[in-house]
Coordinates of C-alpha atoms and ligand atoms in Angstrom, one line a residue:
M115 CA 75.5 -9.8 -20.9
E116 CA 73.9 -11.6 -23.7
L117 CA 70.1 -12.0 -23.8
H118 CA 68.6 -15.1 -25.2
P119 CA 65.1 -14.5 -26.9
S120 CA 63.9 -17.8 -25.4
E121 CA 64.6 -16.5 -21.9
V122 CA 62.8 -13.3 -22.6
T123 CA 59.7 -15.1 -23.9
S124 CA 59.7 -17.5 -20.9
V125 CA 59.8 -14.6 -18.5
L126 CA 57.0 -12.9 -20.4
K127 CA 54.9 -16.0 -20.4
R128 CA 55.3 -16.5 -16.7
E129 CA 54.3 -12.9 -16.1
I130 CA 51.2 -13.1 -18.3
E131 CA 50.1 -16.4 -16.7
G132 CA 50.4 -14.9 -13.3
F133 CA 48.6 -11.7 -14.3
D134 CA 45.6 -11.1 -12.0
A135 CA 43.1 -9.1 -13.9
S136 CA 41.1 -8.2 -10.8
A137 CA 44.0 -6.7 -9.0
S138 CA 44.1 -3.7 -11.3
T139 CA 40.5 -2.6 -10.7
S140 CA 40.0 -0.6 -7.7
K141 CA 37.4 -0.7 -4.9
V142 CA 38.5 2.7 -3.7
G143 CA 37.6 6.0 -5.3
Q144 CA 37.7 9.7 -4.7
V145 CA 35.0 12.3 -4.4
L146 CA 35.1 14.6 -7.4
Q147 CA 32.1 16.8 -6.5
V148 CA 29.6 16.9 -3.7
G149 CA 26.5 18.9 -2.9
D150 CA 22.7 18.8 -2.6
G151 CA 22.8 15.3 -1.2
V152 CA 24.5 13.8 -4.3
A153 CA 28.2 13.1 -5.0
R154 CA 30.3 12.2 -8.1
V155 CA 33.0 9.7 -7.4
Y156 CA 36.0 8.9 -9.6
G157 CA 37.8 5.5 -9.7
L158 CA 35.1 3.0 -8.7
D159 CA 35.6 0.8 -11.8
D160 CA 33.7 -2.2 -10.6
C161 CA 30.7 -0.4 -9.0
M162 CA 27.3 -2.1 -9.4
M163 CA 24.0 -0.3 -9.9
S164 CA 22.4 0.4 -6.5
E165 CA 25.6 -0.6 -4.7
L166 CA 26.2 0.8 -1.2
I167 CA 29.2 3.1 -1.0
E168 CA 31.0 4.0 2.1
F169 CA 32.0 7.7 2.7
P170 CA 34.3 8.8 5.5
G171 CA 32.5 9.4 8.8
G172 CA 30.1 6.5 8.4
V173 CA 28.0 8.2 5.8
M174 CA 26.5 5.8 3.2
G175 CA 25.7 6.5 -0.4
M176 CA 24.0 4.6 -3.2
A177 CA 25.3 4.4 -6.8
L178 CA 22.6 5.5 -9.2
N179 CA 24.4 6.7 -12.3
L180 CA 27.2 4.6 -13.8
E181 CA 29.0 6.8 -16.2
E182 CA 32.2 6.3 -18.2
D183 CA 34.5 8.0 -15.9
N184 CA 32.5 8.5 -12.7
V185 CA 29.8 7.2 -10.6
G186 CA 26.9 9.4 -9.4
C187 CA 25.6 8.5 -5.9
V188 CA 23.0 9.8 -3.5
L189 CA 24.0 10.3 0.0
L190 CA 21.9 8.6 2.7
G191 CA 21.9 10.5 6.0
D192 CA 23.8 13.7 7.0
A193 CA 26.1 14.6 4.1
T194 CA 27.6 17.8 5.4
S195 CA 30.8 16.1 6.5
V196 CA 31.6 14.8 3.0
K197 CA 34.3 16.8 1.2
E198 CA 35.8 16.9 -2.2
G199 CA 38.8 14.6 -2.4
D200 CA 37.5 12.2 0.3
T201 CA 38.3 8.6 -0.2
V202 CA 35.3 6.3 -0.6
K203 CA 35.0 2.5 -0.7
S204 CA 32.5 0.4 -2.6
T205 CA 31.1 -2.4 -0.5
G206 CA 29.9 -4.9 -3.0
R207 CA 26.5 -5.0 -1.2
I208 CA 23.2 -3.4 -2.0
I209 CA 21.2 -1.7 0.8
S210 CA 19.7 -4.1 3.3
V211 CA 17.2 -3.5 6.1
P212 CA 16.5 -5.5 9.2
T213 CA 13.2 -7.5 9.0
G214 CA 11.2 -9.9 11.2
D215 CA 9.0 -10.0 14.3
A216 CA 11.3 -7.6 16.2
M217 CA 10.2 -4.8 13.9
L218 CA 6.5 -5.1 14.8
G219 CA 5.1 -2.3 16.8
R220 CA 7.9 0.0 15.9
V221 CA 8.4 3.2 13.9
V222 CA 11.5 3.0 11.8
D223 CA 13.2 5.0 9.0
A224 CA 14.0 3.9 5.5
L225 CA 17.1 2.0 6.7
G226 CA 15.2 0.3 9.5
K227 CA 16.6 2.4 12.3
P228 CA 14.2 3.1 15.2
L229 CA 12.6 6.5 15.3
D230 CA 10.2 6.0 18.2
G231 CA 12.6 6.4 21.1
K232 CA 11.8 2.9 22.4
G233 CA 15.4 1.7 22.2
G234 CA 17.3 -0.5 19.8
I235 CA 15.7 -3.2 17.7
E236 CA 17.2 -6.6 18.3
T237 CA 17.9 -8.2 15.0
T238 CA 20.9 -10.2 13.7
D239 CA 22.7 -10.2 10.3
A240 CA 20.4 -13.1 9.3
D241 CA 17.4 -10.7 9.5
L242 CA 18.9 -8.4 7.0
R243 CA 17.2 -8.4 3.6
P244 CA 18.2 -6.4 0.5
I245 CA 15.6 -3.7 -0.2
E246 CA 15.3 -4.6 -3.9
Q247 CA 14.1 -8.1 -4.6
T248 CA 12.6 -9.8 -7.6
S249 CA 8.9 -10.4 -7.5
P250 CA 7.4 -13.9 -7.3
T251 CA 7.5 -15.6 -10.7
V252 CA 4.4 -16.6 -12.6
V253 CA 4.4 -20.2 -11.4
E254 CA 4.9 -19.1 -7.8
R255 CA 1.7 -17.0 -7.9
E256 CA -1.9 -17.9 -7.4
P257 CA -5.1 -16.0 -8.4
V258 CA -6.5 -13.7 -5.8
A259 CA -9.3 -15.6 -4.0
E260 CA -9.4 -14.6 -0.3
P261 CA -10.9 -11.3 0.9
M262 CA -8.9 -8.5 2.4
L263 CA -11.7 -6.9 4.4
T264 CA -11.2 -3.2 5.0
G265 CA -14.2 -2.8 7.3
I266 CA -15.4 0.1 5.1
K267 CA -18.9 -0.4 3.8
S268 CA -18.6 1.3 0.5
I269 CA -15.3 -0.6 -0.3
D270 CA -16.1 -4.1 0.9
A271 CA -19.6 -4.0 -0.7
M272 CA -18.7 -2.5 -4.1
I273 CA -15.0 -2.3 -4.7
P274 CA -13.8 -5.5 -2.8
V275 CA -10.1 -6.0 -2.3
G276 CA -8.6 -9.5 -2.2
R277 CA -5.4 -10.7 -0.6
G278 CA -2.5 -10.2 -3.0
Q279 CA -4.3 -7.4 -4.9
R280 CA -2.9 -3.9 -5.5
E281 CA -5.7 -1.4 -5.1
L282 CA -4.9 2.3 -5.7
I283 CA -6.3 5.0 -3.5
I284 CA -6.4 8.2 -5.5
G285 CA -7.8 11.6 -4.7
D286 CA -7.0 15.3 -4.1
R287 CA -5.4 16.5 -0.9
Q288 CA -7.5 16.2 2.2
T289 CA -10.1 13.8 0.9
G290 CA -9.6 11.1 3.5
K291 CA -7.0 8.9 1.8
T292 CA -5.0 8.3 4.9
A293 CA -8.2 7.8 6.9
L294 CA -9.1 4.8 4.7
I295 CA -5.8 3.2 5.3
I296 CA -5.9 3.6 9.1
D297 CA -9.4 2.1 9.2
A298 CA -8.2 -0.8 7.0
I299 CA -5.3 -1.4 9.3
I300 CA -7.5 -1.2 12.4
N301 CA -9.9 -3.7 10.8
Q302 CA -7.2 -6.3 10.4
K303 CA -7.5 -6.9 14.2
N304 CA -10.5 -9.0 13.3
S305 CA -8.3 -11.4 11.4
G306 CA -6.3 -12.8 14.3
G307 CA -7.4 -10.9 17.4
G308 CA -4.5 -8.4 17.1
D309 CA -2.0 -11.0 18.2
P310 CA 0.9 -11.2 15.7
S311 CA 1.9 -14.7 16.8
N312 CA -1.4 -16.0 15.5
P313 CA -0.7 -17.2 12.0
E314 CA -4.2 -15.9 10.9
Q315 CA -3.3 -12.3 11.9
V316 CA -2.7 -10.0 9.0
I317 CA 0.6 -8.0 9.4
C318 CA 0.3 -4.4 8.5
I319 CA 2.9 -1.9 7.3
Y320 CA 2.3 1.8 6.9
N321 CA 4.9 3.5 4.8
A322 CA 4.8 7.3 5.1
V323 CA 6.6 9.0 2.3
G324 CA 7.1 12.8 2.4
Q325 CA 4.3 13.3 5.1
K326 CA 4.4 15.9 7.8
Q327 CA 5.8 14.4 11.0
S328 CA 2.6 15.5 12.7
T329 CA 0.6 13.3 10.4
V330 CA 2.7 10.3 11.2
V331 CA 2.6 10.9 14.9
D332 CA -1.2 11.1 14.6
V333 CA -1.4 7.8 12.7
Q334 CA 0.8 6.1 15.3
R335 CA -1.4 7.4 18.1
R336 CA -4.6 6.3 16.4
L337 CA -3.2 2.8 15.8
E338 CA -2.0 2.6 19.4
E339 CA -5.4 3.6 20.7
A340 CA -7.1 1.0 18.6
G341 CA -4.7 -1.7 19.7
A342 CA -3.4 -2.1 16.1
M343 CA 0.3 -1.3 16.7
P344 CA 1.3 -4.8 17.9
Y345 CA 0.9 -6.2 14.4
T346 CA 2.0 -3.0 12.5
I347 CA 5.3 -1.5 11.4
I348 CA 5.5 2.2 10.5
V349 CA 8.2 3.0 8.0
N350 CA 8.6 6.7 8.0
A351 CA 10.5 8.9 5.6
A352 CA 9.0 12.3 6.4
A353 CA 9.1 15.4 4.3
S354 CA 12.0 16.7 6.3
E355 CA 14.3 13.8 5.4
E356 CA 16.6 13.6 2.5
A357 CA 15.0 12.9 -0.9
S358 CA 17.0 9.7 -1.1
M359 CA 15.4 8.2 2.0
Q360 CA 12.0 9.2 0.7
F361 CA 12.3 7.4 -2.5
L362 CA 13.9 4.3 -1.0
S363 CA 11.5 3.8 1.9
P364 CA 8.8 2.0 -0.1
Y365 CA 11.3 -0.6 -1.1
S366 CA 12.5 -1.0 2.5
A367 CA 8.9 -1.4 3.7
T368 CA 8.3 -4.0 1.0
A369 CA 11.4 -6.0 2.0
M370 CA 10.0 -6.1 5.6
A371 CA 6.6 -7.3 4.2
E372 CA 8.3 -10.0 2.1
R373 CA 9.9 -11.5 5.1
F374 CA 6.4 -12.3 6.5
R375 CA 5.0 -13.3 3.1
D376 CA 7.7 -15.8 2.4
A377 CA 6.9 -17.4 5.8
G378 CA 3.3 -17.9 4.6
R379 CA 1.8 -14.8 6.3
H380 CA -0.6 -12.3 4.9
V381 CA 0.5 -8.7 4.8
L382 CA -1.3 -5.4 4.1
I383 CA 1.1 -2.6 3.0
A384 CA 0.1 1.0 2.4
Y385 CA 2.4 3.5 0.6
D386 CA 1.2 6.9 1.6
D387 CA 2.0 8.4 -0.9
L388 CA 3.7 7.4 -4.2
T389 CA 3.3 10.9 -5.6
K390 CA 5.8 12.2 -3.1
Q391 CA 8.1 9.3 -3.8
A392 CA 8.1 10.3 -7.5
Y393 CA 8.8 13.9 -6.5
A394 CA 11.8 12.7 -4.4
Y395 CA 13.1 10.5 -7.2
R396 CA 12.8 13.4 -9.7
Q397 CA 14.7 15.7 -7.4
V398 CA 17.6 13.2 -7.0
M399 CA 17.7 12.4 -10.7
L400 CA 17.7 16.1 -11.7
L401 CA 20.6 16.7 -9.3
L402 CA 22.4 13.7 -10.9
R403 CA 21.8 15.3 -14.3
R404 CA 19.8 12.5 -15.7
P405 CA 18.0 13.8 -18.8
P406 CA 14.5 15.0 -17.8
G407 CA 11.5 13.7 -19.7
R408 CA 7.8 14.4 -19.4
E409 CA 6.9 16.7 -16.4
A410 CA 10.7 16.7 -15.8
Y411 CA 10.6 13.1 -14.4
P412 CA 13.4 10.8 -15.5
G413 CA 12.6 8.3 -18.2
D414 CA 12.4 5.3 -15.8
V415 CA 9.8 6.7 -13.4
F416 CA 7.3 4.1 -14.6
N417 CA 9.8 1.4 -13.5
L418 CA 10.1 3.1 -10.1
H419 CA 6.5 2.2 -9.4
S420 CA 6.1 -1.0 -11.4
R421 CA 9.0 -2.8 -9.9
L422 CA 7.7 -1.9 -6.4
L423 CA 4.1 -2.9 -6.9
E424 CA 5.0 -6.1 -8.8
R425 CA 6.2 -7.4 -5.5
S426 CA 2.7 -7.5 -4.1
A427 CA 1.2 -10.8 -4.9
K428 CA -0.5 -13.9 -3.7
V429 CA 2.0 -16.7 -3.4
A430 CA 1.0 -20.2 -4.4
S431 CA 0.3 -22.7 -1.6
N432 CA 2.9 -25.1 -3.0
A433 CA 5.5 -22.3 -3.3
H434 CA 7.7 -24.1 -0.7
E435 CA 8.1 -27.1 -3.0
L436 CA 8.8 -24.9 -6.0
N437 CA 11.4 -22.8 -4.3
P438 CA 12.3 -24.0 -0.8
E439 CA 15.1 -21.5 -0.4
K440 CA 12.9 -18.5 -0.7
Y441 CA 9.6 -19.7 0.8
S442 CA 9.6 -21.4 4.1
L443 CA 5.8 -21.8 3.7
G444 CA 3.6 -21.1 0.7
G445 CA 0.3 -19.3 0.6
G446 CA 1.4 -15.9 1.9
S447 CA 0.4 -12.7 0.3
I448 CA 1.1 -9.0 0.1
T449 CA -1.8 -6.7 -0.5
S450 CA -0.9 -3.2 -1.3
L451 CA -2.8 0.1 -1.0
P452 CA -0.6 2.7 -2.8
V453 CA -1.9 6.3 -2.5
I454 CA -1.7 8.9 -5.3
E455 CA -2.5 12.5 -4.8
T456 CA -4.1 14.3 -7.7
Q457 CA -4.4 18.0 -8.5
E458 CA -8.0 19.2 -9.1
G459 CA -9.1 15.6 -9.6
D460 CA -7.0 15.2 -12.7
V461 CA -6.4 11.4 -13.0
S462 CA -4.9 11.8 -16.5
A463 CA -1.6 13.4 -15.3
Y464 CA 1.6 11.4 -15.8
I465 CA 2.1 9.7 -12.4
P466 CA -1.6 9.0 -11.8
T467 CA -2.0 7.2 -15.2
N468 CA 1.2 5.3 -14.6
V469 CA 0.1 3.9 -11.3
I470 CA -3.5 3.3 -12.5
S471 CA -2.1 1.1 -15.2
I472 CA 0.0 -0.8 -12.8
T473 CA -2.6 -1.5 -10.1
D474 CA -5.6 -3.9 -10.2
G475 CA -8.1 -1.2 -9.6
Q476 CA -8.6 2.2 -8.0
I477 CA -10.7 3.8 -5.2
F478 CA -11.3 7.3 -6.4
L479 CA -12.0 9.8 -3.6
E480 CA -13.7 13.0 -4.7
A481 CA -13.4 16.4 -3.0
N482 CA -17.0 17.4 -4.0
L483 CA -18.4 14.4 -2.3
F484 CA -16.1 14.9 0.7
F485 CA -17.3 18.5 1.2
S486 CA -21.0 17.6 0.7
G487 CA -20.7 15.2 3.7
V488 CA -20.4 11.9 1.8
R489 CA -17.5 10.3 3.8
P490 CA -15.7 8.2 2.9
A491 CA -15.9 10.2 -0.3
V492 CA -15.7 7.2 -2.7
N493 CA -16.9 8.0 -6.2
V494 CA -18.5 4.6 -7.0
G495 CA -18.9 5.4 -10.7
I496 CA -15.3 5.4 -11.5
S497 CA -13.8 3.3 -8.8
V498 CA -13.2 -0.3 -9.7
S499 CA -11.6 -3.5 -8.4
R500 CA -10.4 -5.7 -11.3
V501 CA -9.8 -8.8 -9.3
G502 CA -11.4 -8.5 -5.9
G503 CA -14.8 -9.6 -7.0
A504 CA -13.5 -13.2 -7.0
A505 CA -12.6 -12.7 -3.4
Q506 CA -15.8 -11.1 -2.1
T507 CA -17.6 -13.2 0.5
P508 CA -20.6 -14.9 -1.2
A509 CA -23.2 -13.4 1.2
M510 CA -21.9 -9.9 0.7
K511 CA -21.8 -10.4 -3.1
K512 CA -25.5 -11.4 -3.1
V513 CA -26.7 -8.7 -0.8
A514 CA -24.6 -5.8 -2.3
G515 CA -25.2 -7.0 -5.9
G516 CA -27.6 -4.3 -6.9
L517 CA -26.0 -1.5 -4.9
R518 CA -23.8 -0.1 -7.6
I519 CA -26.6 0.0 -10.2
N520 CA -29.0 1.6 -7.7
L521 CA -26.5 4.3 -6.8
A522 CA -25.7 5.0 -10.5
Q523 CA -29.4 5.4 -11.3
Y524 CA -29.8 7.6 -8.3
R525 CA -26.9 9.9 -9.4
E526 CA -28.4 10.1 -12.9
L527 CA -31.8 11.2 -11.6
E528 CA -30.5 13.3 -8.7
A529 CA -30.8 16.5 -10.6
F530 CA -34.5 16.0 -11.0
A531 CA -35.1 15.5 -7.3
Q532 CA -36.2 19.1 -6.8
F533 CA -39.3 18.5 -9.0
G534 CA -40.6 16.4 -6.1
S535 CA -44.2 15.2 -6.6
D536 CA -44.2 16.0 -10.4
L537 CA -42.2 12.9 -11.0
D538 CA -43.5 9.5 -12.0
A539 CA -43.7 6.8 -9.3
A540 CA -40.7 4.8 -10.6
T541 CA -38.4 7.8 -10.7
Q542 CA -39.5 8.7 -7.2
A543 CA -38.9 5.2 -5.9
T544 CA -35.3 5.3 -7.4
L545 CA -34.6 8.6 -5.8
N546 CA -36.0 7.5 -2.5
R547 CA -34.0 4.3 -2.4
G548 CA -30.8 6.1 -3.6
A549 CA -31.0 8.8 -1.0
R550 CA -31.2 6.2 1.7
L551 CA -28.4 4.1 0.3
V552 CA -26.1 7.1 0.1
E553 CA -26.9 7.8 3.8
I554 CA -26.1 4.2 5.0
L555 CA -22.8 4.0 3.1
K556 CA -21.5 7.0 5.1
Q557 CA -19.2 5.8 7.8
G558 CA -17.3 7.6 10.6
Q559 CA -13.5 7.4 11.0
Y560 CA -11.9 4.7 13.2
K561 CA -15.1 2.6 13.0
P562 CA -14.4 -0.3 10.7
L563 CA -17.3 -2.8 10.6
K564 CA -17.2 -6.6 10.6
N565 CA -18.4 -8.4 7.5
A566 CA -21.7 -9.5 9.2
E567 CA -22.5 -6.0 10.4
Q568 CA -21.9 -4.6 6.9
I569 CA -24.1 -7.3 5.3
V570 CA -27.1 -6.7 7.5
Q571 CA -26.8 -2.9 7.2
I572 CA -26.7 -3.1 3.5
F573 CA -29.5 -5.7 3.4
A574 CA -31.7 -3.2 5.2
G575 CA -31.1 -0.7 2.5
T576 CA -31.3 -2.9 -0.6
S577 CA -34.3 -4.9 0.5
G578 CA -36.5 -1.8 0.8
M579 CA -36.9 -2.1 4.6
L580 CA -35.6 1.5 4.8
D581 CA -37.9 3.0 2.3
E582 CA -40.4 4.1 4.9
V583 CA -37.8 5.4 7.3
A584 CA -36.9 9.1 7.1
V585 CA -33.7 9.7 5.2
D586 CA -31.9 11.4 8.1
R587 CA -32.8 8.5 10.4
A588 CA -31.5 5.9 8.0
P589 CA -28.0 5.7 9.5
A590 CA -29.4 5.4 13.0
F591 CA -31.7 2.6 11.8
V592 CA -29.0 0.5 10.2
E593 CA -26.6 1.0 13.1
G594 CA -29.4 0.0 15.6
F595 CA -30.3 -3.0 13.4
A596 CA -26.7 -4.3 13.4
E597 CA -26.6 -4.0 17.2
Y598 CA -30.0 -5.6 17.5
M599 CA -28.8 -8.6 15.3
Q600 CA -25.7 -8.9 17.5
A601 CA -27.9 -9.1 20.6
E602 CA -30.8 -11.2 19.3
C603 CA -29.3 -13.3 16.5
A604 CA -25.7 -13.8 17.4
D605 CA -25.6 -17.2 15.7
V606 CA -26.7 -15.6 12.4
M607 CA -24.1 -12.9 12.7
E608 CA -21.4 -15.5 13.4
Q609 CA -22.4 -17.3 10.3
L610 CA -22.3 -14.2 8.2
D611 CA -18.8 -13.3 9.4
G612 CA -17.6 -16.5 7.8
W613 CA -16.0 -16.2 4.4
K614 CA -17.7 -19.1 2.9
T615 CA -21.2 -18.6 4.1
K616 CA -23.8 -18.5 1.3
W617 CA -26.8 -16.2 1.3
S618 CA -29.3 -19.0 1.6
D619 CA -33.0 -18.5 1.6
E620 CA -33.1 -19.7 5.2
L621 CA -30.5 -17.1 6.2
K622 CA -32.2 -14.4 4.3
D623 CA -35.6 -15.1 5.9
K624 CA -34.1 -15.0 9.3
V625 CA -32.5 -11.6 8.7
Q626 CA -35.6 -10.3 7.0
A627 CA -37.8 -11.4 9.9
A628 CA -35.4 -9.8 12.4
C629 CA -35.4 -6.6 10.4
E630 CA -39.2 -6.4 10.4
K631 CA -39.3 -6.9 14.1
F632 CA -36.7 -4.2 14.6
R633 CA -38.5 -1.8 12.3
A634 CA -41.7 -2.2 14.3
Q635 CA -39.9 -1.1 17.5
F636 CA -37.8 1.5 15.7
V637 CA -40.8 3.4 14.2
Ligands
ATP988 P1 -3.6 14.6 2.8 O1 -3.7 15.0 1.3 O2 -3.2 15.8 3.6 O3 -2.7 13.5 3.0 P2 -5.8 12.8 3.1 O4 -6.4 12.7 1.8 O5 -4.9 11.7 3.6 O6 -5.0 14.2 3.2 P3 -7.0 12.6 5.7 O7 -5.9 13.2 6.4 O8 -7.2 11.2 5.8 O9 -7.0 13.0 4.1 O10 -8.4 13.3 6.0 C1 -8.6 14.6 5.9 C2 -9.6 15.1 7.0 O11 -10.9 14.5 6.8 C3 -9.1 14.7 8.4 O12 -9.3 15.7 9.3 C4 -10.0 13.5 8.8 O13 -10.2 13.5 10.1 C5 -11.3 13.8 8.0 N1 -12.0 12.6 7.6 C6 -11.5 11.6 6.8 N2 -12.3 10.6 6.7 C7 -13.4 10.9 7.4 C8 -14.7 10.3 7.7 N3 -15.0 9.1 7.1 N4 -15.5 10.9 8.5 C9 -15.2 12.1 9.0 N5 -14.1 12.7 8.8 C10 -13.2 12.2 8.0
MG989 MG1 -2.8 11.7 3.8

């Protein structure tokens, strides 16, 4: 048979035109190597970063290392059934978690599955949200201007936190970091009566990373006892879980928070703690053979925390007009309280400095203070809030204005206290005042105070009403005074609870007069 060149070219042309480039790339691969919760997979040409990969037996994995001839993934969940040579499929999706009202009051894992034995959580596919999201853009944001009251005197008075702020809680182990968070969550009951359907109610999310199960059980019990669970979600990746679940859980928790934020709600989220998340990330990355950097962390450990915390923000009130697809209502916010554990108070280690530089301030808890009985053990000297001042209630701002300076002067002179009567009058007065202020800033656990109660207590200290009261009776005095105000001047207290109330002379005179009356009957 004779072949005409024109026929050959026409056949070739037809073949080339009909060539489907996508057909040759595969969505199926094979496990090359598996162990320690990570797997290398060959043949997944099209795999995306962070893509969800399906292993046999319903085990899921996530692609973290895209190399020339293989893909490194972490396995989520029980990996013992995965073998070399198994066939895997890429799914084209990234990990998503269920979100929404149904999650409230529940304890879930990093993938949103219930852990509390209270049955399934009813959510639909529409409730699923990818755990990684971009943060609100510059135009979609607004400055922090509303207070996020924690109910803790030393914080609300001197290191105020605003809605949309990221305030780091940093300290050694066992210095009361978790305790601060629990109190702040309990205090949110004051925002909307504890009813999650009230739009004023702040939604809370407690994300436990690498904690002991017993700690998480305790937190849950405390929140239940205080009636705080109905508006709270606990996202738990305990120390006993895979490292992959531990480092992913903060992103899942944030996705759940964003669902509320995008609907115009206010959310308080606590990550307890990000040190353990960094440990888990380092563990996974070393197993995947990423080159180790400083302190053996992979080079992108800064990004691990910055892309997480950037998602906390105050959304502009007109965000719905700017981006109707994302925001069903503007004005929502996510306030985050990340926790970092230090070793021997060393805030200059790698992870602490990273997170200090990402956040808008830090609350530094000091072991020495904690053991000397100053609890919460906030070191006022080096704790700051870089944006919250704008969000502090005006009355609190006025009353607590001199507190920081008074305490700093007291700390400076404290060493001389032992010389007693040899000191000049001014020094003695500073020492006297300082000792009482330290006493009244102490606060027990699970006793968050309303704004008005804090204001009148601190007023008693800073106005000098306490100077004649014995130091050890100062806490009883201010507590009694707050109760007295509640009973005798309920209208004043109601006013002081308002966010906008100014500390007018009229108001001040009323509180002062009441304080004098109370002192007469107290002494
Ligand atoms: P860890 O490093 O183990 O996570 P932590 O820093 O979170 O510890 P907590 O567990 O909150 O510390 O508190 C340690 C202990 O101190 C607990 O027994 C707690 O009850 C107690 N504690 C915390 N805050 C106060 C407080 N304001 N008054 C009295 N006790 C407190
Ligand atoms: Mg803790």
